Short mmCIF file of C-alpha atoms in Angstrom, two decimals:
data_model
loop_
_atom_site.label_atom_id
_atom_site.label_comp_id
_atom_site.label_asym_id
_atom_site.label_seq_id
_atom_site.Cartn_x
_atom_site.Cartn_y
_atom_site.Cartn_z
CA VAL C 142 43.83 0.90 38.22
CA CYS C 143 43.27 -2.96 39.20
CA ARG C 144 40.90 -3.12 42.06
CA GLU C 145 42.49 -6.16 43.54
CA CYS C 146 46.08 -4.95 43.80
CA PHE C 147 45.65 -1.22 42.98
CA THR C 148 48.39 -1.30 40.31
CA ARG C 149 48.08 1.48 37.60
CA GLN C 150 48.53 0.23 33.98
CA SER C 151 47.67 0.59 30.52
CA SER C 152 44.04 0.22 29.25
CA LYS C 153 44.94 -1.86 26.49
CA THR C 154 44.93 -5.14 28.51
CA ASN C 155 42.30 -7.43 29.94
CA ASN C 156 44.49 -8.96 32.79
CA CYS C 157 46.42 -6.99 35.40
CA VAL C 158 50.24 -7.01 34.80
CA SER C 159 50.66 -7.59 38.55
CA CYS C 160 48.32 -9.97 40.05
CA GLY C 161 46.95 -11.36 36.69
CA ILE C 162 43.05 -11.16 37.62
CA GLN C 163 40.81 -10.72 34.48
CA PHE C 164 38.95 -7.43 34.37
CA GLY C 165 36.07 -8.36 32.09
CA THR C 166 34.79 -11.49 30.06
CA TYR C 167 34.70 -9.35 26.92
CA HIS C 168 37.16 -6.66 26.30
CA CYS C 169 37.62 -4.10 23.68
CA SER C 170 41.17 -2.40 23.41
CA LYS C 171 39.80 0.25 20.73
CA CYS C 172 36.92 1.33 22.85
CA ASN C 173 38.40 0.64 26.27
CA LEU C 174 35.54 -1.34 27.13
CA TRP C 175 35.29 -4.14 29.60
CA MET C 176 31.94 -6.06 30.15
CA SER C 177 30.15 -9.41 30.50
CA ALA C 178 29.65 -11.56 27.39
CA ASP C 179 26.02 -12.21 28.39
CA GLU C 180 24.89 -9.62 25.71
CA GLU C 181 27.20 -10.99 23.24
CA PRO C 182 29.18 -7.72 22.54
CA TYR C 183 31.17 -7.14 19.45
CA HIS C 184 33.27 -4.30 17.89
CA CYS C 185 31.92 -2.88 14.46
CA LEU C 186 34.90 -1.44 12.71
CA LYS C 187 32.52 0.55 10.42
CA CYS C 188 30.24 1.83 13.16
CA GLY C 189 33.48 2.70 15.10
CA PHE C 190 32.32 1.21 18.37
CA CYS C 191 30.99 -1.90 20.25
CA ARG C 192 27.48 -3.18 19.72
CA VAL C 193 25.47 -6.19 21.31
CA GLY C 194 23.65 -8.86 19.96
CA GLY C 195 26.49 -11.10 18.49
CA ARG C 196 28.47 -10.36 15.20
CA GLU C 197 27.09 -13.20 13.16
CA ASN C 198 23.43 -11.83 13.85
CA PHE C 199 24.08 -8.40 12.05
CA THR C 200 25.37 -7.10 8.81
CA HIS C 201 26.61 -3.53 8.50
CA CYS C 202 24.56 -1.56 5.74
CA GLU C 203 26.86 0.99 4.11
CA ASP C 204 24.00 3.35 3.15
CA CYS C 205 22.18 3.39 6.36
CA GLY C 206 25.61 3.35 8.21
CA MET C 207 24.29 0.92 10.79
CA CYS C 208 24.26 -2.75 11.81
CA ILE C 209 20.97 -4.56 10.63
CA ASP C 210 19.65 -7.65 11.46
CA ALA C 211 20.89 -10.26 9.29
CA LEU C 212 17.61 -11.75 8.95
CA LEU C 213 16.05 -8.40 7.84
CA PHE C 214 18.99 -7.09 5.78
CA GLU C 215 17.90 -8.13 2.22
CA ASP C 216 14.45 -6.38 2.67
CA HIS C 217 15.23 -3.56 4.88
CA ASN C 218 14.27 0.09 3.82
CA CYS C 219 17.88 1.30 2.96
CA LYS C 220 18.01 5.08 3.55
CA SER C 221 21.17 7.14 3.97
CA GLY C 222 21.34 8.75 7.43
CA LYS C 223 18.16 7.14 8.62
CA TYR C 224 19.52 6.57 12.25
CA MET C 225 21.48 9.82 12.50
CA SER C 226 18.92 11.20 14.67
CA ASN C 227 17.48 11.03 18.10
CA CYS C 228 14.41 8.84 19.15
CA PRO C 229 11.27 11.03 18.80
CA VAL C 230 10.18 9.60 22.16
CA CYS C 231 13.09 9.50 24.70
CA GLN C 232 15.61 11.71 22.58
CA GLU C 233 18.33 9.35 22.78
CA ASP C 234 20.83 9.00 19.79
CA LEU C 235 19.72 5.91 17.89
CA PHE C 236 22.97 5.51 16.21
CA SER C 237 24.75 4.94 19.30
CA SER C 238 22.16 3.42 21.47
CA ARG C 239 22.33 -0.24 22.50
CA MET C 240 18.63 -0.49 22.47
CA ALA C 241 16.80 -2.18 19.49
CA SER C 242 15.43 0.37 16.91
CA HIS C 243 12.38 0.19 14.75
CA GLU C 244 11.44 1.86 11.59
CA MET C 245 7.73 2.82 10.96
CA PRO C 246 5.89 2.70 7.86
CA CYS C 247 6.64 6.53 7.26
CA GLY C 248 10.46 5.89 7.48
CA HIS C 249 11.14 7.40 10.84
CA ALA C 250 13.05 5.46 13.17
CA ILE C 251 12.15 4.90 16.94
CA HIS C 252 13.38 2.67 19.54
CA TRP C 253 11.48 -0.72 19.69
CA HIS C 254 10.47 -0.29 23.43
CA CYS C 255 9.45 3.44 22.95
CA PHE C 256 7.48 2.22 19.93
CA ARG C 257 5.56 -0.21 21.92
CA GLU C 258 4.90 2.13 24.77
CA LEU C 259 3.60 4.94 22.15
CA THR C 260 1.23 2.48 20.53
CA SER C 261 -0.34 1.64 23.75
CA HIS C 262 -2.22 5.03 23.71
CA ASP C 263 -1.29 6.52 20.12
CA THR C 264 -1.08 4.99 16.63
CA ARG C 265 0.59 8.13 15.10
CA CYS C 266 4.31 8.91 14.28
CA PRO C 267 5.45 11.47 16.89
CA VAL C 268 7.33 13.36 13.84
CA CYS C 269 4.78 13.27 10.84
CA LYS C 270 1.78 12.24 12.35
CA LYS C 271 1.32 9.44 9.88
CA THR C 272 -0.01 6.19 11.20
CA ALA C 273 2.76 4.07 12.88
CA GLU C 274 1.37 0.74 12.08
CA THR C 275 0.61 -0.86 8.84
CA HIS C 276 -2.81 -0.67 7.04
CA ASP C 277 -3.43 -4.25 7.72
CA GLN C 278 -2.56 -3.86 11.46
CA MET C 279 -5.00 -0.99 11.79
CA GLU C 280 -8.01 -2.23 9.47
CA GLN C 281 -9.84 -3.95 12.40
CA THR C 282 -9.63 -0.95 14.49
CA TRP C 283 -11.00 1.26 11.51
CA ASN C 284 -13.78 -1.26 10.79
CA ALA C 285 -14.86 -0.91 14.35
CA MET C 286 -14.75 2.82 14.30
CA ALA C 287 -16.68 2.77 11.16
CA MET C 288 -19.39 0.56 12.55
CA GLY C 289 -19.55 2.67 15.69
CA ILE C 290 -20.17 5.70 13.63
CA ALA C 291 -23.07 3.76 11.51
CA LEU C 292 -24.68 2.78 14.69
CA GLN C 293 -24.51 6.04 16.39
CA PRO C 294 -25.59 8.87 13.81
CA VAL C 295 -25.17 12.33 14.96
CA PRO C 296 -28.32 14.35 15.79
CA ALA C 297 -29.55 16.85 13.22
CA ASP C 298 -28.71 19.80 15.50
CA MET C 299 -25.12 18.58 15.99
CA ALA C 300 -24.72 17.66 12.11
CA ARG C 301 -21.65 19.19 10.49
CA VAL C 302 -20.25 19.32 6.78
CA VAL C 303 -16.52 19.33 7.02
CA ASP C 304 -13.55 19.28 4.61
CA ILE C 305 -10.66 17.00 5.82
CA LEU C 306 -7.14 16.11 5.17
CA CYS C 307 -5.88 12.65 5.53
CA ASN C 308 -2.40 12.45 7.41
CA ASP C 309 -1.77 9.11 5.83
CA CYS C 310 -2.46 9.44 1.94
CA GLU C 311 -2.29 13.48 2.31
CA GLY C 312 -5.54 13.29 0.28
CA LYS C 313 -8.13 16.16 0.57
CA THR C 314 -11.83 15.16 0.67
CA VAL C 315 -14.68 17.87 0.92
CA ASN C 316 -18.14 18.02 2.15
CA GLN C 317 -17.90 15.05 4.62
CA ARG C 318 -20.10 13.90 7.35
CA TRP C 319 -18.51 15.06 10.66
CA HIS C 320 -18.70 12.37 13.70
CA PHE C 321 -17.13 12.86 17.16
CA LEU C 322 -15.61 9.29 16.79
CA GLY C 323 -13.66 10.62 13.45
CA VAL C 324 -14.15 11.23 9.92
CA GLN C 325 -12.70 8.48 7.57
CA CYS C 326 -10.74 9.12 4.57
CA GLN C 327 -12.85 7.70 1.44
CA ARG C 328 -9.52 7.12 -0.37
CA CYS C 329 -7.37 5.06 1.92
CA THR C 330 -10.04 4.29 4.64
CA SER C 331 -7.70 5.77 7.31
CA PHE C 332 -9.39 7.54 10.26
CA ASN C 333 -5.97 9.60 10.70
CA THR C 334 -7.79 12.67 9.39
CA THR C 335 -7.75 16.39 10.37
CA VAL C 336 -10.64 18.65 9.94
CA GLU C 337 -9.52 21.56 7.94
CA ARG C 338 -12.74 23.60 7.46
CA THR C 339 -16.59 23.36 8.78
CA VAL C 340 -18.51 24.16 5.74
CA LEU C 341 -22.12 23.66 7.33
CA VAL C 342 -23.54 23.35 10.80
CA GLY C 343 -26.89 22.06 12.51
CA GLN C 344 -29.96 21.63 10.47
CA GLU C 345 -28.70 23.19 7.14
CA ALA C 346 -25.67 20.69 7.39
CA ALA C 347 -28.37 17.61 8.05
CA ASP C 348 -30.55 18.87 4.99
CA PHE C 349 -27.43 18.88 2.74
CA LEU C 350 -26.11 15.51 3.86
CA GLY C 351 -29.63 13.83 3.74
CA PRO C 352 -30.46 10.91 5.80
CA ALA C 353 -27.75 8.46 7.09
CA SER C 354 -27.26 5.20 5.39
CA ASP C 355 -29.33 2.05 6.20
CA ILE C 356 -27.79 0.96 9.58
CA SER C 357 -27.69 -2.84 8.72
CA ALA C 358 -26.20 -2.24 5.46
CA HIS C 359 -23.53 0.27 6.60
CA ALA C 360 -22.74 -1.67 9.55
CA GLN C 361 -22.26 -4.91 7.42
CA TRP C 362 -19.75 -2.91 5.19
CA ALA C 363 -17.89 -1.31 8.13
CA THR C 364 -17.19 -4.56 10.00
CA GLY C 365 -16.05 -6.67 7.20
CA GLY C 366 -14.79 -9.82 8.80
CA ALA C 367 -13.65 -8.29 12.10
CA ASP C 368 -16.12 -9.90 14.41
CA GLN C 369 -18.91 -12.34 13.51
CA ASN C 370 -21.03 -11.86 16.65
CA VAL C 371 -21.26 -8.35 16.06
CA LEU C 372 -22.13 -8.82 12.29
CA THR C 373 -24.75 -11.50 13.16
CA ALA C 374 -26.46 -9.10 15.86
CA LEU C 375 -26.51 -6.41 13.17
CA MET C 376 -28.24 -8.56 10.57
CA GLY C 377 -30.77 -10.16 13.24
CA GLY C 378 -28.88 -13.29 13.77
CA GLY C 379 -29.29 -13.30 17.61
CA ALA C 380 -25.63 -14.10 18.54
CA ALA C 381 -24.96 -15.45 22.14
CA GLY C 382 -25.46 -12.61 24.53
CA LEU C 383 -27.03 -10.06 22.01
CA PRO C 384 -30.71 -9.46 21.40
CA SER C 385 -32.16 -10.99 18.18
CA THR C 386 -33.65 -8.50 15.78
CA SER C 387 -35.23 -8.61 12.55
CA GLY C 388 -37.08 -6.46 10.02
CA GLU C 389 -39.26 -3.63 11.26
CA ASP C 390 -39.00 -4.81 14.81
CA MET C 391 -35.17 -3.74 14.97
CA ASP C 392 -34.66 -1.56 18.05
CA THR C 393 -31.72 0.92 17.02
CA GLN C 394 -31.22 2.12 20.81
CA ALA C 395 -31.21 -1.45 22.08
CA LEU C 396 -28.95 -2.64 19.33
CA ASN C 397 -26.62 0.42 19.76
CA GLN C 398 -26.29 -0.71 23.47
CA SER C 399 -25.84 -4.33 22.81
CA VAL C 400 -23.16 -3.87 20.21
CA ALA C 401 -21.09 -1.19 22.02
CA ALA C 402 -19.20 -3.64 24.21
CA GLU C 403 -18.21 -5.82 21.12
CA VAL C 404 -17.10 -2.65 19.41
CA MET C 405 -14.92 -1.69 22.09
CA GLY C 406 -13.76 -5.40 22.33
CA ILE C 407 -12.57 -5.13 18.72
CA MET C 408 -10.63 -1.97 19.17
CA ASN C 409 -9.16 -3.18 22.42
CA ARG C 410 -7.87 -6.40 20.81
CA SER C 411 -6.61 -4.82 17.83
CA ASN C 412 -4.41 -2.42 20.11
CA GLN C 413 -2.66 -5.18 22.27
CA PRO C 414 0.90 -4.56 23.01
CA PHE C 415 3.54 -6.10 20.54
CA PRO C 416 5.22 -9.29 21.53
CA HIS C 417 8.18 -8.73 23.78
CA LEU C 418 11.67 -8.47 22.25
CA ASP C 419 14.64 -8.55 24.53
CA GLU C 420 16.28 -5.35 24.44
CA GLY C 421 19.79 -5.64 22.70
CA ASP C 422 18.66 -8.79 20.76
CA GLU C 423 18.31 -6.74 17.57
CA MET C 424 19.71 -3.28 16.58
CA ASP C 425 17.16 -2.77 13.81
CA GLN C 426 13.62 -4.20 13.91
CA SER C 427 12.31 -2.99 10.49
#
């Protein structure tokens, strides 16, 4: 029904048969859709409905059953039925959604805007609990956590010997030193681990584990190239704003307090939100 002259007519036209007014800038007679052309809508015959983002910017993948960004098409992880599921965060159907989607390293798909919101407070896939970002993206955070563990050894009465399972490489490691910040996988360096069993506790665990590694050497290994100020402070270089320490005069407690802010800074910087993508610009952001 035309809103101008109230003439009832077929849905297969974009102009009123009576007054001639145009109903929409974009019209699809197959989907009976009228809308603005601002989002560059187009009808994909293989998907069976209209999508947005511009026909020239997407290529339909027969195996995925989805329109993929043309720039990512050659390198995308092709998997049948990958998008025939709901977003694990908002539960909206990914295949018919007009929002950009993203494939996590584990292979599960998620809305891009949901992924950005998820990674602001958690770095694990909601489905399989594997790390939702690449190893390179997480390396700085994991290095900061390892450094924090090296600088804050657990007291003997709180010591534990545990067996862990890594959610990322799925490897099991036994007789590991527990820490409240996390237990690092010795195979893939991930902190995305689960304690499967507590073997020993208290002084018995401390005796089994022995003394913690040298703080300076362990912290230097943990930081890698993450933050030169922290590394310099650990090795007694006296970076700006941090106390200079050397040899036997090193005060571990003061060092812990001085470096704590830098450690948190590394972790906060590595967990900054991803750069903004306009919703609808991409149907797949692999």
